[in-house]
Every structure is written in C-alpha cells, then in structure tokens.
Short mmCIF file of C-alpha atoms and ligand atoms in Angstrom, two decimals:
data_model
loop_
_atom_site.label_atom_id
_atom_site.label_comp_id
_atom_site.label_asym_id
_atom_site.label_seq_id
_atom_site.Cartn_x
_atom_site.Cartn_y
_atom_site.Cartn_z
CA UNK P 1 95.07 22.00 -2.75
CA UNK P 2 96.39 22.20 0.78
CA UNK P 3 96.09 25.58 2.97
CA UNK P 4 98.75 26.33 5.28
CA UNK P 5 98.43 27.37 8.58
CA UNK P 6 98.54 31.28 9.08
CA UNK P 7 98.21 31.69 4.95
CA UNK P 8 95.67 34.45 3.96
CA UNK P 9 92.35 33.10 2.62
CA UNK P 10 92.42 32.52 -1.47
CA UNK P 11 90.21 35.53 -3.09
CA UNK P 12 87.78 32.65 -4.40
CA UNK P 13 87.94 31.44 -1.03
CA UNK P 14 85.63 27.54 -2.55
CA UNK P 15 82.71 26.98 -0.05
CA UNK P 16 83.59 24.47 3.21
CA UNK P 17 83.66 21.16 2.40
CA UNK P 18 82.17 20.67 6.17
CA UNK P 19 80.27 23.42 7.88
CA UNK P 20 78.83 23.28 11.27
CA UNK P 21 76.93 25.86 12.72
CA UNK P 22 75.38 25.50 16.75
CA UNK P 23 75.15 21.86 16.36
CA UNK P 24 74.04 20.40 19.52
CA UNK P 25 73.18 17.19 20.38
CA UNK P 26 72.07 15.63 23.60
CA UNK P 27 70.95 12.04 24.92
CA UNK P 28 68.06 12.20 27.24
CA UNK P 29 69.03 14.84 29.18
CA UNK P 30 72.43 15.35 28.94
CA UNK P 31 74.29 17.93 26.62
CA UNK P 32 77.22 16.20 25.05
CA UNK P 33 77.65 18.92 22.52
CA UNK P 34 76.53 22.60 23.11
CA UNK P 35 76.52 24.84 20.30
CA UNK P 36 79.70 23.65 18.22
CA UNK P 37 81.06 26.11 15.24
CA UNK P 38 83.45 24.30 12.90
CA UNK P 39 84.42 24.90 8.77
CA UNK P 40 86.76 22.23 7.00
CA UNK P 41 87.93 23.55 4.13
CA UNK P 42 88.96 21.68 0.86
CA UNK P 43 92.51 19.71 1.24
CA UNK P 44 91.81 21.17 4.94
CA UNK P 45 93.02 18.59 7.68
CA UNK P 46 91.46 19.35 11.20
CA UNK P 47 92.82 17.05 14.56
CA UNK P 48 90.64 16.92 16.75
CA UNK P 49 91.95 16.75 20.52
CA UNK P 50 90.29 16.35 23.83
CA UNK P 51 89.41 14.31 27.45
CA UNK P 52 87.29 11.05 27.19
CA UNK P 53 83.61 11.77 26.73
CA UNK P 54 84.36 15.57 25.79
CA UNK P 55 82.33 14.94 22.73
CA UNK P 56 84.88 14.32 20.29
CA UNK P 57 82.68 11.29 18.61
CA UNK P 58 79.40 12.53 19.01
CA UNK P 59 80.81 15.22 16.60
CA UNK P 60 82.45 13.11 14.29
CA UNK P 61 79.27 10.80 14.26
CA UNK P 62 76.81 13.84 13.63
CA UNK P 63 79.06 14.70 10.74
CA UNK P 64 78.43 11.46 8.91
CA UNK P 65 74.65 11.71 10.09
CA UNK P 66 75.72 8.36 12.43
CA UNK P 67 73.45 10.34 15.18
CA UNK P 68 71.18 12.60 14.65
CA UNK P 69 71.79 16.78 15.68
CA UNK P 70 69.32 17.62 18.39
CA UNK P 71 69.78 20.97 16.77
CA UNK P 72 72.10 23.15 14.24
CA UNK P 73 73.15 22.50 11.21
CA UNK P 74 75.39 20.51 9.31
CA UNK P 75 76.66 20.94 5.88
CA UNK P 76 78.91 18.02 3.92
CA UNK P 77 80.23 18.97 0.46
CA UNK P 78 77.73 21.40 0.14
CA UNK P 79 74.48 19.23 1.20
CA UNK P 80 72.87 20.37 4.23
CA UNK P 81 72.73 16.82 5.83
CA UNK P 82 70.36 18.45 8.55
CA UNK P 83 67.62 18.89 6.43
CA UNK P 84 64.92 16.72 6.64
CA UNK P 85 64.09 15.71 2.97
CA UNK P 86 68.17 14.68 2.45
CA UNK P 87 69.40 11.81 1.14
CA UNK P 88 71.52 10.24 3.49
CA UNK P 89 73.09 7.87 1.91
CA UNK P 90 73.89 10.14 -0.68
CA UNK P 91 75.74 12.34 1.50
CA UNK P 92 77.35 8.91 3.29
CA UNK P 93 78.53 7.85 0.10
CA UNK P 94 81.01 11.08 0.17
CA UNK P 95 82.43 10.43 3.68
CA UNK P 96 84.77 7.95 4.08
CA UNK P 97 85.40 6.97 7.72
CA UNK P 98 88.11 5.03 10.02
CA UNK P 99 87.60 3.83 13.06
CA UNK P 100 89.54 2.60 16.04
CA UNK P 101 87.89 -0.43 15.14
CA UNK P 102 88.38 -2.04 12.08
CA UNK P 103 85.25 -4.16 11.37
CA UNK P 104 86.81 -6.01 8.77
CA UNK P 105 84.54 -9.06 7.70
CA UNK P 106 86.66 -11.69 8.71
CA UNK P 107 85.15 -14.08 6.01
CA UNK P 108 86.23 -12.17 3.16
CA UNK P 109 89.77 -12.11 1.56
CA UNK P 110 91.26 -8.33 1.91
CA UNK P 111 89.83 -7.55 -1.63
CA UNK P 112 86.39 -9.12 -0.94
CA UNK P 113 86.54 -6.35 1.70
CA UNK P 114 87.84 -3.89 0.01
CA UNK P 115 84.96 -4.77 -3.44
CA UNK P 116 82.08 -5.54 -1.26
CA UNK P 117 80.35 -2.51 -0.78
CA UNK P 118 82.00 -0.78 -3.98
CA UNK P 119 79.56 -3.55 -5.79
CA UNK P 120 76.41 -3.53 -3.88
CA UNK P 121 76.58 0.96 -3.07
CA UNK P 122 78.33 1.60 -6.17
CA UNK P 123 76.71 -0.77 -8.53
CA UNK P 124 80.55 -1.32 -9.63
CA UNK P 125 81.23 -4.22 -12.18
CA UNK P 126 83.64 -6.96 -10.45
CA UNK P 127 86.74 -5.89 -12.39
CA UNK P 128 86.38 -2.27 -12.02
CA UNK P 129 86.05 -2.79 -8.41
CA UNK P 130 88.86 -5.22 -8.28
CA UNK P 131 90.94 -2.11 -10.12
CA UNK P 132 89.97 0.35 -7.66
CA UNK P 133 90.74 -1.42 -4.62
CA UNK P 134 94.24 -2.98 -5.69
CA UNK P 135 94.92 0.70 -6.53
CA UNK P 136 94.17 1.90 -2.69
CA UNK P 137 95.96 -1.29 -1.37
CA UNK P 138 99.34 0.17 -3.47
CA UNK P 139 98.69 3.30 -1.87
CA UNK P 140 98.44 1.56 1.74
CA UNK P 141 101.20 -0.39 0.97
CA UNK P 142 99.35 -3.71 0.67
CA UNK P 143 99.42 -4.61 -2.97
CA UNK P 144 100.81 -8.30 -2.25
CA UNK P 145 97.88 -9.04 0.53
CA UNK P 146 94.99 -8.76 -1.50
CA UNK P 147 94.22 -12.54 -1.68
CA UNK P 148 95.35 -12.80 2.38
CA UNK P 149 91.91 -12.74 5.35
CA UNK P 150 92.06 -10.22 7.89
CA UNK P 151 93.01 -12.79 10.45
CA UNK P 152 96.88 -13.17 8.79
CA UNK P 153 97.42 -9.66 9.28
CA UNK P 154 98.73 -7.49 12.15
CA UNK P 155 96.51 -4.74 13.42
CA UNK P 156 98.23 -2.08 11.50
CA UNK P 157 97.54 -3.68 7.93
CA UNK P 158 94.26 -4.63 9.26
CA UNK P 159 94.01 -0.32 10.32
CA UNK P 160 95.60 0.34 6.53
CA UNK P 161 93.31 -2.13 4.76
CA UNK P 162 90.08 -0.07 6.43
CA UNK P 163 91.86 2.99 5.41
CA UNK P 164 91.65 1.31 1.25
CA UNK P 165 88.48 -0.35 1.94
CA UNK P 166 87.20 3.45 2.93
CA UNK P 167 89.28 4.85 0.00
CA UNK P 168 87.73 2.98 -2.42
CA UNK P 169 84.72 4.71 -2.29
CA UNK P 170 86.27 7.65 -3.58
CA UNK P 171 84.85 10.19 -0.89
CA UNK P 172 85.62 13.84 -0.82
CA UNK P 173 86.59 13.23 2.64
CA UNK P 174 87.89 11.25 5.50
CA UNK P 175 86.72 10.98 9.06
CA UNK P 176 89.11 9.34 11.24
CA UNK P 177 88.23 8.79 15.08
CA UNK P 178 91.41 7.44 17.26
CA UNK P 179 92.06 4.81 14.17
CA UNK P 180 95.80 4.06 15.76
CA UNK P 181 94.57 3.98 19.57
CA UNK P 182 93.46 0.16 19.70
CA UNK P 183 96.86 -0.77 18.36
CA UNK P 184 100.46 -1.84 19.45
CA UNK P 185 102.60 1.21 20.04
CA UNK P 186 105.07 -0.51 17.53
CA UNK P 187 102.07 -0.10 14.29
CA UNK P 188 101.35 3.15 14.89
CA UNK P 189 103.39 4.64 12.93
CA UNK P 190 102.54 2.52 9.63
CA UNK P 191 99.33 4.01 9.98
CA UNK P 192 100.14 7.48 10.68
CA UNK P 193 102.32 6.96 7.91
CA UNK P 194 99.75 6.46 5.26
CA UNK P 195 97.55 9.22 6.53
CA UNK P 196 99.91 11.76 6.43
CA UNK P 197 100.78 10.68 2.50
CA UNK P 198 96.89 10.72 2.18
CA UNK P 199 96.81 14.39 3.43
CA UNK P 200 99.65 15.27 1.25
CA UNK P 201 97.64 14.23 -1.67
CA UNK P 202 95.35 17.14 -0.37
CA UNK P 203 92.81 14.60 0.93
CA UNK P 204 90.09 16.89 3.57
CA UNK P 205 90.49 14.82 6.54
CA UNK P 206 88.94 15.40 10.04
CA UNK P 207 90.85 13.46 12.64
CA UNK P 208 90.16 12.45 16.47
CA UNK P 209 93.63 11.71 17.80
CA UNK P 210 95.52 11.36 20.78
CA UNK P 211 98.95 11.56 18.68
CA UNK P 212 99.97 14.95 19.26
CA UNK P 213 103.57 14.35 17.03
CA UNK P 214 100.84 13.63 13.92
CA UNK P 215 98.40 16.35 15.24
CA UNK P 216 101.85 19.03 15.31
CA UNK P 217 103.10 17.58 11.51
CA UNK P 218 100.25 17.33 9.93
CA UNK P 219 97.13 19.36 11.32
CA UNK P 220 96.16 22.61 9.38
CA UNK P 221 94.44 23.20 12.63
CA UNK P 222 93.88 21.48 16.06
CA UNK P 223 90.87 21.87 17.77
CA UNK P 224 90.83 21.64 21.31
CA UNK P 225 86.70 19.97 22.73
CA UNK P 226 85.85 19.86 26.42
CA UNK P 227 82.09 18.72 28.00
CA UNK P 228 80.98 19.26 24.88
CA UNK P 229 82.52 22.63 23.23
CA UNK P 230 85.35 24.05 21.29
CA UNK P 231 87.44 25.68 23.81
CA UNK P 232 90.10 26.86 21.02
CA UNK P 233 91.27 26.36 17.68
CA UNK P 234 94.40 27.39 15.90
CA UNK P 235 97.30 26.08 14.44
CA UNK P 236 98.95 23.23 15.33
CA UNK P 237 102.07 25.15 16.87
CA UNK P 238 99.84 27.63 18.32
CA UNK P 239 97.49 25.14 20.25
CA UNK P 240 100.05 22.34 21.38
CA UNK P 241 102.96 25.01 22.04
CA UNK P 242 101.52 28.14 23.63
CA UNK P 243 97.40 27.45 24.52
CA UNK P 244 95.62 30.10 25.43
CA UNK P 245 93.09 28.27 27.93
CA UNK P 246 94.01 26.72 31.57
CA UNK P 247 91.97 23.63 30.06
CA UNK P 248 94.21 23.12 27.29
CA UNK P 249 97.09 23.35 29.29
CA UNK P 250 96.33 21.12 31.95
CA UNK P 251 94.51 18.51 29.00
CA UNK P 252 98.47 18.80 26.98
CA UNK P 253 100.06 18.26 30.52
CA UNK P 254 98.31 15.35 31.07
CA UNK P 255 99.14 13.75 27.90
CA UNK P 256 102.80 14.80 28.70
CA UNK P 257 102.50 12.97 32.27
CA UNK P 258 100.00 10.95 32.52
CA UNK P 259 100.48 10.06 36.38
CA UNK P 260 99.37 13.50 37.05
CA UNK P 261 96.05 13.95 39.42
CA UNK P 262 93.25 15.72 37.44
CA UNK P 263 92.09 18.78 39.56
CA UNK P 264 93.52 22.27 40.17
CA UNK P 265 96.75 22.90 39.01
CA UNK P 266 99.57 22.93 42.07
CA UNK P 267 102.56 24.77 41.68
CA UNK P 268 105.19 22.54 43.20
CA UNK P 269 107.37 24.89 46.59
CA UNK P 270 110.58 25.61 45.43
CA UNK P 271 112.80 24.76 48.18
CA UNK P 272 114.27 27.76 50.37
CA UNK P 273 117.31 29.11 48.36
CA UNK P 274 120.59 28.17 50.26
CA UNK P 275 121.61 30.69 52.97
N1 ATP C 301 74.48 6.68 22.41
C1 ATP C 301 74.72 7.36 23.55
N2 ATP C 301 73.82 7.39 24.54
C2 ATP C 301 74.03 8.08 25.68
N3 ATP C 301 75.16 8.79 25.93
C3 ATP C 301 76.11 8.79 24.99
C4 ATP C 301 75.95 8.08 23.75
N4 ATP C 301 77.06 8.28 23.01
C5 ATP C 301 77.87 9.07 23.74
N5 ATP C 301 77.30 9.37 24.93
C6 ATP C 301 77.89 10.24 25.98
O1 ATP C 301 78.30 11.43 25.34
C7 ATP C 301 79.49 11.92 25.92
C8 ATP C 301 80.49 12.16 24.82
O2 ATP C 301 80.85 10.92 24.24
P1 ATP C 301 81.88 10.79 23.06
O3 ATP C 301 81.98 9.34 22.77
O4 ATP C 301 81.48 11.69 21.97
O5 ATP C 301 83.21 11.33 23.74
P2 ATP C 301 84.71 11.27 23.21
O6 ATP C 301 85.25 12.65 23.35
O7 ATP C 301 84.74 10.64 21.87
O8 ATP C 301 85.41 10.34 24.30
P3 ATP C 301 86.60 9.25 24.11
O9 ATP C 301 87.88 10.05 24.03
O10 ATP C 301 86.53 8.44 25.34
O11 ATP C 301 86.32 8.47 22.87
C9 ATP C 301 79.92 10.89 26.94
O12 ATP C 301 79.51 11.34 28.22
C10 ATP C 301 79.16 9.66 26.55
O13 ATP C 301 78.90 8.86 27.66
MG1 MG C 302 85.57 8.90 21.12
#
C-alpha cells in the first residue's frame, strides 16, 4: 500500500522494510558516511538527492551489504544484515537493484538475461523462468524483444530490460542509483516512466537521482546527503520547494543553473533605483 506524504501513521504502523540506525562507514581514514538515520517503509519510495561523493552510493551499497558498515546497523525486510552470522545472500535475494550501468551480458538474448540468475539463485525450472521474465518484460514494455541481444537495443530498453532482469527476482524492494544518468536526455523518460508505474504498484523503492521532476512526482520523501549525512528529509514539496538548510538551497540552485560557482552565496547589487 502506498503512504502519502503528510498522512498520519496507520495504527498497525508494519515494521520498516529498511531501517538504518548510525550507520557509518569509512575507507581508510576517511568518513564517507557519519552516523546516517533512515526508515523505508512498505510501498515507501525514498529519492535520494545530493553533490558527487556526498555518500549517496556508499549508502545505497551498505544497504544491499555491497560494502560493509564500519559501524551501525542495518535492517532489510526485517533481517538485521549487520549481524555477523547473516545470510547474505539471503537478504540479497530480496533487493533488487539498478544501476547507472546496465551490465547486461552481451552474449545472452534479453531473456537469457533476464532467466540466468532466476535458474542458477532461484533453482527455477526453464519454463517457469521463461514465464516470469516475459511477464516483467510486458511490464517494461519489452514483450516483443525477448529473443533480441542487448547490443540491438537503445540505452533506455537496455535501462528497462535491467529494471525486468532485477524484477524477476521478485524482491521486496528496489534500489536504484542514478539508473537514467548514463543515458541520452531523449530515454529518460521511458525509464522514469516504468519506475513510476512500478511505484504505483506500491513497489518500496529507494532511489539516487538527479531528476528532481521524478523526485517532486513520485518521492514519498526526498532526502537531502552532504559529506556524508542527512542534512534533511521531508516531503518532496517541502524539500525541493521551501528547504530549510543553506546547503539544500544552494545544492537545488545548482541543479537549477548549473554555471553557477560553488562557494558562498552572493547576492547580486541591485542597481541604484532611478532618481
Ligand atoms: N571503494 C572506495 N574506496 C575509497 N573511497 C571510496 C570508495 N567508494 C567511495 N569512496 C569515496 O566515498 C565518497 C562517497 O562516494 P559515493 O560514491 O558514495 O558518493 P555519491 O554521493 O554516490 O557521488 P556521485 O553523485 O558522484 O555518484 C567519495 O569521496 C568517494 O571517493
Ligand atoms: Mg553515486
């Protein structure tokens, strides 16, 4: 079921399907992500916005146990994927996740991708695999390219195809990090497109993005990540439209005009009013 932004909590408010309490991680020396607090509820889904190198990754990939916390915890669909005695594929097994890279095998038809690991993770039998993933190429809008290789299609069905091949794993939920950033401007929208149906269908998705027009539609709640910290969270109207924090601001403005110079914020003279 999807929440709404501002709605009070249900009474039976159902446990988070991700819950992350002071996670922090580090390489050698250097803090990437201090402390981080973040719930995703059921049907819940989350953009996540923020500069280059503010973390936004790192947090995705600690989610899906990609890196390992330095310290915190982590909880997916109720397994605490911090503890040391979990079973990490398990847990993988319920994430699906979408890169800005495809990684398509490029030997493989589209349904060879999309069977593959449904046959060797799943154990699936051919044909119920084959049923699953022409299902998730309808819902991508790719039913007629099953037999086609990656090469033959543009980077948005390749982007859609990943989005099945993930599907077909039936996960709880769906990381996404930048998926429509390495493509033409012109097949962005295809993909945006199919993961706004998917969060319709009250899929929990968690979503690194740089497209603030999907992040405003879509988003439950936008959460705004600088050096390595959540500097606010909200609604989507309340963080894009009226921030609270001079970071925010000045990150939004930036996306708004990207020519401007990072630094202190100017305020432009006004010219002398006209005697
Ligand atoms: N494996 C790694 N080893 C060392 N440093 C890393 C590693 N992965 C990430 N970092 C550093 O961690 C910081 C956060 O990186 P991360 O990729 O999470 O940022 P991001 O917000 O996703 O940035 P972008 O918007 O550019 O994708 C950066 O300073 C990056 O250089
Ligand atoms: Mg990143």
């Amino acid at each position: 079921m999807r929440t709404h932004p501002g709605s009070p909590p249900e009474p039976s408010t159902p446990p988070p399907a991700i819950e992350i309490r002071g996670l922090c991680k580090s390489f050698g020396n250097k803090d990437v992500l201090s402390s981080i607090d973040l719930d995703v509820a059921p049907g819940e889904v989350v953009c996540v916005i923020g500069p280059s190198g503010s973390g936004k990754s790192t947090l995705l990939r600690c989610v899906s146990l990609l890196e390992t916390p330095s310290a915190g915890r982590v909880v997916v669909n109720g397994t605490e994927v911090t503890a040391a005695e979990v079973d990490i594929d398990r847990v993988r097994r319920g994430v699906g996740m979408v890169f800005q890279h495809f990684n398509l095998f490029p030997h493989l038809t589209v349904l060879g991708n999309l069977t593959l690991a449904q046959r060797r993770v799943l154990r699936r039998g051919r044909k119920e695999a084959e049923r699953v993933a022409r299902e998730n190429l309808d819902r991508v809008g790719l039913a007629d390219r099953a037999d086609d290789y990656p090469a033959r299609l543009s980077g948005g069905q390749q982007q859609r195809v990943a989005i099945a091949r993930a599907l077909s794993m039936e996960p709880r939920l769906m990381l996404f990090d930048e998926p429509t950033s390495a493509l033409d401007p012109e097949l962005v929208g295809e993909v945006l497109a199919v993961m706004r149906r998917l969060a319709l269908d009250g899929m929990t998705m968690m979503v690194v993005t740089h497209e603030m027009g999907f992040a405003r539609q879509v988003a439950d709640r936008v959460v705004f990540m600088d050096a390595g910290t959540v500097i606010e969270e909200g609604g989507p109207a309340q963080v894009l439209e009226a921030p609270r924090h001079e970071r925010t601001r000045r990150f939004l403005s930036r996306l708004l005009d990207p020519l401007t110079v990072p630094g202190p914020a100017r305020t432009r003279q006004e010219p002398a009013p006209a005697r």
